Coordinates of C-alpha atoms in Angstrom, one line a residue:
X1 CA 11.1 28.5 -183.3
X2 CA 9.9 32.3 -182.4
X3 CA 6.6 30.4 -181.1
X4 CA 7.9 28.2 -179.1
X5 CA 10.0 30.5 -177.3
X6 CA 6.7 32.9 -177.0
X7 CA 5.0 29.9 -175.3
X8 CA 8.4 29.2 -172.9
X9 CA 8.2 32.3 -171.8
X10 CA 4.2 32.4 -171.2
X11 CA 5.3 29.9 -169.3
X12 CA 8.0 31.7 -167.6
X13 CA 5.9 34.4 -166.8
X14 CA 2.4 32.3 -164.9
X15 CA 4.5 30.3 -162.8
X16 CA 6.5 33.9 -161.6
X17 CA 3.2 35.1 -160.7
X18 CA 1.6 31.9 -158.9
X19 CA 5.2 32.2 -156.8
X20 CA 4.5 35.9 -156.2
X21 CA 0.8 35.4 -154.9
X22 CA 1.8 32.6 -152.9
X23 CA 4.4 34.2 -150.8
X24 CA 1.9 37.2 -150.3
X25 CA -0.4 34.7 -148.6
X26 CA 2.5 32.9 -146.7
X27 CA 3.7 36.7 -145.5
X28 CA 0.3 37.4 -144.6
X29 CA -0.5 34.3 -142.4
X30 CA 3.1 34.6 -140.6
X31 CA 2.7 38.0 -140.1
X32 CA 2.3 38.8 -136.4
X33 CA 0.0 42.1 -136.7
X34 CA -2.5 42.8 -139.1
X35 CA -3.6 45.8 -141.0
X36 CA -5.8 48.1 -138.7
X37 CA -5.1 45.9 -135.7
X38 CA -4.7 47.4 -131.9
X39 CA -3.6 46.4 -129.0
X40 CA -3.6 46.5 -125.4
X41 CA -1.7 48.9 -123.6
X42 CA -2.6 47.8 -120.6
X43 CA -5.3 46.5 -118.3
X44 CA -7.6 48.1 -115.7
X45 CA -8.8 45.9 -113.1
X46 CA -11.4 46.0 -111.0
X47 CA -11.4 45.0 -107.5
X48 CA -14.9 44.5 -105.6
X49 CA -15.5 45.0 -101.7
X50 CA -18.8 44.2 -101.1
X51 CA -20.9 43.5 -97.9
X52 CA -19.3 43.5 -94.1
X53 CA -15.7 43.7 -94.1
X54 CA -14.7 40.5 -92.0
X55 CA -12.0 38.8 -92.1
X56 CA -12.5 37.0 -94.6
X57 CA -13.7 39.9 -97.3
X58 CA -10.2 41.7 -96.1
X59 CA -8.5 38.5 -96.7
X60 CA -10.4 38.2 -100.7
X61 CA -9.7 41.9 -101.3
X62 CA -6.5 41.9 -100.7
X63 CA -5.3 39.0 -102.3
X64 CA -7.1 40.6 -105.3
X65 CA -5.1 43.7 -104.2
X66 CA -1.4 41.7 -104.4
X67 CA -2.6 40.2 -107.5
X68 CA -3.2 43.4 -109.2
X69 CA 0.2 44.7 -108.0
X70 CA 2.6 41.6 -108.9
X71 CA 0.7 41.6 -112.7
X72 CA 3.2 43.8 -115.2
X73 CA -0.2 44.0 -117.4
X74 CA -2.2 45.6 -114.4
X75 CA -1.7 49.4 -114.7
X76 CA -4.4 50.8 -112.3
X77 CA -7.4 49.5 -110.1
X78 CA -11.2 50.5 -109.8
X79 CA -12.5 49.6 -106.3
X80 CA -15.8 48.7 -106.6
X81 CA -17.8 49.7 -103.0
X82 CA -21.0 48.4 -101.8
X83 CA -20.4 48.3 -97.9
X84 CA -21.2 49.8 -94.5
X85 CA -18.0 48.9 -92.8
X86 CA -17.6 45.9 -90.1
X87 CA -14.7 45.1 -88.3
X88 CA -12.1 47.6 -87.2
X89 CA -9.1 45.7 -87.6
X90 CA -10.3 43.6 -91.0
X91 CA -11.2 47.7 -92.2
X92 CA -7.5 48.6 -91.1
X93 CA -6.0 45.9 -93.2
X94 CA -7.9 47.1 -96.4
X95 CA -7.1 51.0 -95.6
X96 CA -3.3 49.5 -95.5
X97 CA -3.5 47.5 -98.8
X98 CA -5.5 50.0 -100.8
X99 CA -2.6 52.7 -99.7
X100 CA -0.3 50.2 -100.7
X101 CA -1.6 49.8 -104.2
X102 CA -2.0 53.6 -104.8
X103 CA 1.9 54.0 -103.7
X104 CA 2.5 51.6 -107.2
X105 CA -0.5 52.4 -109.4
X106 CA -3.7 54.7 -109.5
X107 CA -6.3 53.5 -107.5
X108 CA -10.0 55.0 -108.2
X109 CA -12.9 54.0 -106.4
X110 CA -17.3 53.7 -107.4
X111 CA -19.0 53.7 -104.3
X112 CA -22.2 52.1 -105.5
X113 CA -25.3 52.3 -102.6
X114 CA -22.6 52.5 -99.6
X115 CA -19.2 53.3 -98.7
X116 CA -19.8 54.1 -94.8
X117 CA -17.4 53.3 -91.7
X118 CA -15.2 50.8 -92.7
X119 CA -15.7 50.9 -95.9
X120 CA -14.7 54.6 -96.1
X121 CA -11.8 54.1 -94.2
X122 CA -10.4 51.3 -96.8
X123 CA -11.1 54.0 -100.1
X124 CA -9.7 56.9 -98.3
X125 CA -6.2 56.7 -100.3
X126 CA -7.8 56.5 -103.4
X127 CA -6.6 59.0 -105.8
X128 CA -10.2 59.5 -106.9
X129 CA -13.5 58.9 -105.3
X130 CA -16.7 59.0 -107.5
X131 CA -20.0 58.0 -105.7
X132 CA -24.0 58.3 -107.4
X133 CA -26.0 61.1 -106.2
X134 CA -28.2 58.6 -103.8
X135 CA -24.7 56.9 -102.5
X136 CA -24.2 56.8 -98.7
X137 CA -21.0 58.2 -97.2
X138 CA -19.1 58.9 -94.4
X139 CA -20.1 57.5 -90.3
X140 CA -16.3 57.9 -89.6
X141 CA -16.1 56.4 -86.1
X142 CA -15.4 53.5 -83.8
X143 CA -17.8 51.5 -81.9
X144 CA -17.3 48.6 -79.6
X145 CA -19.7 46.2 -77.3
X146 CA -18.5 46.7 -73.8
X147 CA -16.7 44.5 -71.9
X148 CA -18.2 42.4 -69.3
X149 CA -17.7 42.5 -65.5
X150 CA -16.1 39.5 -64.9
X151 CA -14.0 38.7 -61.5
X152 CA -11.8 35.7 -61.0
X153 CA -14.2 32.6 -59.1
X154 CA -13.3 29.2 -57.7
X155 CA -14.0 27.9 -61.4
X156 CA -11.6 30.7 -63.0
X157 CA -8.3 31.5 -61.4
X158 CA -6.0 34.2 -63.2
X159 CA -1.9 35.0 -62.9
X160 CA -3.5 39.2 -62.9
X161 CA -6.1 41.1 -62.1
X162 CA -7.4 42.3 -65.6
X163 CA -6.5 39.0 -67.4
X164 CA -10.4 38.3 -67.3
X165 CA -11.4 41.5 -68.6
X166 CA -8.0 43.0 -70.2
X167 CA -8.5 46.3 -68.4
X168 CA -10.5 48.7 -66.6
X169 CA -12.8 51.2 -67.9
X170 CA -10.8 53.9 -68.3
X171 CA -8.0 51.8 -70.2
X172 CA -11.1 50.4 -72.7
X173 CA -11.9 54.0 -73.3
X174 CA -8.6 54.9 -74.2
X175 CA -8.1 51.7 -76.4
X176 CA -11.6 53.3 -78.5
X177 CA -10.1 56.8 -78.2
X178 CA -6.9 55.2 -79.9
X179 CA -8.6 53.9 -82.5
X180 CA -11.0 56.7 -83.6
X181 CA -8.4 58.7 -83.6
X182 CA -6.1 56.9 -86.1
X183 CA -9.6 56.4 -88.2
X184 CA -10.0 60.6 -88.0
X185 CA -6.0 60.7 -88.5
X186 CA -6.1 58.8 -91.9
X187 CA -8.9 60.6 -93.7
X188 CA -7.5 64.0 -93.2
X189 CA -4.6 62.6 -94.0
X190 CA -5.3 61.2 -96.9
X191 CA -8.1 63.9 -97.7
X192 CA -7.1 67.1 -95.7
X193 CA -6.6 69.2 -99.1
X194 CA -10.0 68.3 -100.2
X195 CA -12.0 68.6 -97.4
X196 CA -14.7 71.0 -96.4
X197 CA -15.1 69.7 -92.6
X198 CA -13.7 70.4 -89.3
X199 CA -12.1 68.0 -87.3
X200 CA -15.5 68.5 -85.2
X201 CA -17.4 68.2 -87.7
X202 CA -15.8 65.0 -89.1
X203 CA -16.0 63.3 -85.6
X204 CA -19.9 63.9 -85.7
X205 CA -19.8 60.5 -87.4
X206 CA -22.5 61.4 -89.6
X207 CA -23.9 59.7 -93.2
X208 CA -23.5 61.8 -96.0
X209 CA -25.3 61.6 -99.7
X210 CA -22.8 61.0 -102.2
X211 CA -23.8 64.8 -103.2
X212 CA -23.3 66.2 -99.5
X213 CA -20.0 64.3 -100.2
X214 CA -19.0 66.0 -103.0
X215 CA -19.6 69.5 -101.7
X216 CA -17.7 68.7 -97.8
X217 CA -14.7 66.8 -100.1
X218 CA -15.1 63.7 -98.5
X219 CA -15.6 62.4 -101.9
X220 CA -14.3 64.0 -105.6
X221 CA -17.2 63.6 -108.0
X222 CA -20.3 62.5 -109.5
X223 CA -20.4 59.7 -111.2
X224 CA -20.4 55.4 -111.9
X225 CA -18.4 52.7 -113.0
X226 CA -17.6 53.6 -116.4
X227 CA -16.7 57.5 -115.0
X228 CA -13.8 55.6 -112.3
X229 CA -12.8 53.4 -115.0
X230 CA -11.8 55.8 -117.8
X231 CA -9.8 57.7 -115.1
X232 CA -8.4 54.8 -113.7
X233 CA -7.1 54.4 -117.7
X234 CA -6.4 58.1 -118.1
X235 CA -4.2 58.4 -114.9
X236 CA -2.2 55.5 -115.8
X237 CA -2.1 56.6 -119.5
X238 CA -3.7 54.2 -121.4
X239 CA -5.2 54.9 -125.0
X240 CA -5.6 51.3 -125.6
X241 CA -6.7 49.2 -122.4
X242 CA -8.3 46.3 -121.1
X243 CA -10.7 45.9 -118.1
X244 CA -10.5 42.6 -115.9
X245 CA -13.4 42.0 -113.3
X246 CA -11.7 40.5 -110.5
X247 CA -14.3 37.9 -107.7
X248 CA -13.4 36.9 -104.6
X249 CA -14.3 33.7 -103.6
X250 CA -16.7 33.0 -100.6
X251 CA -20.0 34.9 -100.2
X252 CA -21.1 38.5 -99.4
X253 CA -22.7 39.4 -96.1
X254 CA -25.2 42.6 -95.9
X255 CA -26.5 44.2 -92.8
X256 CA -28.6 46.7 -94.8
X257 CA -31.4 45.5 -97.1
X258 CA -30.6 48.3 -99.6
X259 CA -26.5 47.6 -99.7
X260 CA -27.8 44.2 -100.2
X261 CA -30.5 44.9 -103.4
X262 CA -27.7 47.1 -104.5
X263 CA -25.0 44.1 -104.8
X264 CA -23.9 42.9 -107.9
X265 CA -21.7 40.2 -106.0
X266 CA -22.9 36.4 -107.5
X267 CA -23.4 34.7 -104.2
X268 CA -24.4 37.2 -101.3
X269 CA -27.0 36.5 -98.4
X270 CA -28.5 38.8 -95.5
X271 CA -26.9 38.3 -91.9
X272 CA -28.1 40.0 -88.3
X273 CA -25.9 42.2 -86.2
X274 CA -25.1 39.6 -83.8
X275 CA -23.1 38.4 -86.7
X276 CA -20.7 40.7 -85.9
X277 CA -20.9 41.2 -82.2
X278 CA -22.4 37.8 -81.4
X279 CA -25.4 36.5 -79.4
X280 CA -23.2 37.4 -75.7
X281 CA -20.0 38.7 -76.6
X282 CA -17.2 38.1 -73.5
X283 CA -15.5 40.5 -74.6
X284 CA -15.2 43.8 -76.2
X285 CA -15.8 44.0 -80.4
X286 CA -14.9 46.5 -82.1
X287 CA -16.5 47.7 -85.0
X288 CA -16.4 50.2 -87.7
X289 CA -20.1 50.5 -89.2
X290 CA -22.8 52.9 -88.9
X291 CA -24.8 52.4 -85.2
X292 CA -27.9 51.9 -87.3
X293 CA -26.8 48.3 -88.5
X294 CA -26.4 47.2 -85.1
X295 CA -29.8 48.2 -84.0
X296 CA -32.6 45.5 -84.3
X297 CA -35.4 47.6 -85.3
X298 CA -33.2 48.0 -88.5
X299 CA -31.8 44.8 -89.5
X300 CA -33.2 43.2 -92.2
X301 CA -32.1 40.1 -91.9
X302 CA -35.4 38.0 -92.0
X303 CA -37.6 37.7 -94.8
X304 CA -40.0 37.6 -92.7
X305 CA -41.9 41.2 -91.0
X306 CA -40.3 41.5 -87.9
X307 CA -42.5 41.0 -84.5
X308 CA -43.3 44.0 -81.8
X309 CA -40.7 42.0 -79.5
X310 CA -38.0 42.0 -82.1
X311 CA -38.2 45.3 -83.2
X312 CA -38.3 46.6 -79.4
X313 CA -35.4 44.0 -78.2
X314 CA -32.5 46.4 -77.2
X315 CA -29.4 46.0 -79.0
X316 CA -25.9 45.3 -76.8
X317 CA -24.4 48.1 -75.2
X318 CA -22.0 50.1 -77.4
X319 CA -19.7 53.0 -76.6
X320 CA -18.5 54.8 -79.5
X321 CA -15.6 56.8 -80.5
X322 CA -15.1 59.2 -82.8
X323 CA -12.2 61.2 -81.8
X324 CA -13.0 61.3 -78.6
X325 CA -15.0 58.9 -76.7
X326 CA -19.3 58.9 -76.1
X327 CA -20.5 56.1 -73.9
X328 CA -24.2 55.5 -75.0

């Protein structure tokens, strides 16, 4: 009798602990965190602008931009720069969104080979500029083709006397006074504790090493993509953060060879000033990039060595504005 109660309860006692080890491997595959696991406090995402801000790069960026801003799981953003600028009002709209995003969320920027013109102009409310020692920086200005002399003919009648030409002289001066003034305006407003450089100075339009730019405050530090991404993390205080790439679609367009061999972007191709100001513009352009890219004996557009005639063809006539305005 005492033996078969010994063997019930043998019994008893295996079948308790299958049960037990059992529900330890249920508990263990319902259980939603693991021993030792981590998660994401956040993400970090970084936003390219690469080649010549047209309108469709301001378009790209700042889609990526309001994408950032409407994502709960975005908590800062790392501009990525690789550009020399191109059209004024395509470079206003990305000065607008990147203040914008900074108003809602840190906002660093990398300037890889170039942030010059335009380009500068759309990073200047970062809250943190890092840019490599052999970076290019700065050619804050305006420059615009000038308009043609057109007067009304048997062929083109007009309801006023500057509908052919929208103005005068003086009134296409102060139109490129206007705007390098609002482009001088933003950066000291945006960057007036940090700099080191006059208002005179500034307006000298001129291109700046990214170690010049650290020491006349036009940018903050030293440093790459990692270096703007840990302090994109830091500022928004994440321990525990993720890091999302963002592309635009469409393709990159360089003016300068070196921006160009610089780019990371997956589809990007060389273009010639006149992609900007056209083969004979009727009217005034106006730009925001470095005179250089507009002059032929610099554009490296062709993969080809560029003849005598090309590299002595005279580019369009510009006046330029930096404040106030230089006719050249």
């Amino acid at each position: 009798m005492a033996s078969r109660i010994g063997a019930l309860l043998r019994r008893i006692a295996r079948s308790y602990v299958l049960f037990v080890v059992i529900g330890v491997v249920v508990g263990l595959a319902l259980a939603p965190v693991a021993w030792n696991a981590t998660s994401s406090d956040g993400t970090v995402a970084v936003v390219p602008v690469a080649g010549t801000i047209d309108g469709g790069t301001s378009a790209g960026v700042s889609a990526m931009l309001q994408r950032a801003r409407s994502d709960s799981d975005v908590k800062a953003v790392v501009l990525l720069v690789n550009s020399g600028g191109g059209g004024a009002a395509a470079s206003e709209e990305l000065y607008l969104q990147t203040k914008r995003t900074s108003q809602e969320m840190p906002v660093i920027t990398s300037v890889d080979a170039a942030a010059a013109s335009g380009a500068y102009y759309t990073i200047a409310p970062s809250d943190h500029i890092y840019a490599k020692p052999a970076s290019t920086v700065g050619s804050v200005g305006v420059l615009a083709t000038t308009p043609r002399a057109l007067e009304p003919t048997t062929v083109i009648s007009t309801t006023g006397p500057n509908k052919l030409t929208g103005g005068d002289e003086r009134e296409f001066n102060y139109i490129l006074e206007s705007l390098g003034n609002a482009f001088i305006g933003a950066i000291f407003e945006q960057r007036g504790s940090e700099l080191q450089l006059s208002r005179t100075e500034l307006e000298q339009a001129r291109i700046y090493s990214g170690t010049q730019a650290v020491q006349n405050g036009l940018v903050d530090s030293i440093g790459g993509r990692q270096a703007a991404v840990e302090h994109a993390a830091d500022e928004a205080g994440l321990d525990n953060y993720d890091v999302r790439v963002m592309r635009p679609d469409g393709t990159a367009r360089f003016l300068s060879r070196s921006n160009y061999v610089a780019s990371t972007a997956p589809n990007k191709t060389m273009v010639s000033a006149t992609y900007l100001y056209g083969e004979e513009p009727s009217g005034p352009v106006f730009l925001m990039v470095p005179a250089t890219y507009l002059n032929p004996a610099n554009d490296s557009a062709a993969e080809t060595r560029p003849t005598a005639a090309t590299r002595l063809s005279p580019s369009p006539a510009v006046a330029a504005a930096s404040g106030g305005t230089h006719v050249a």
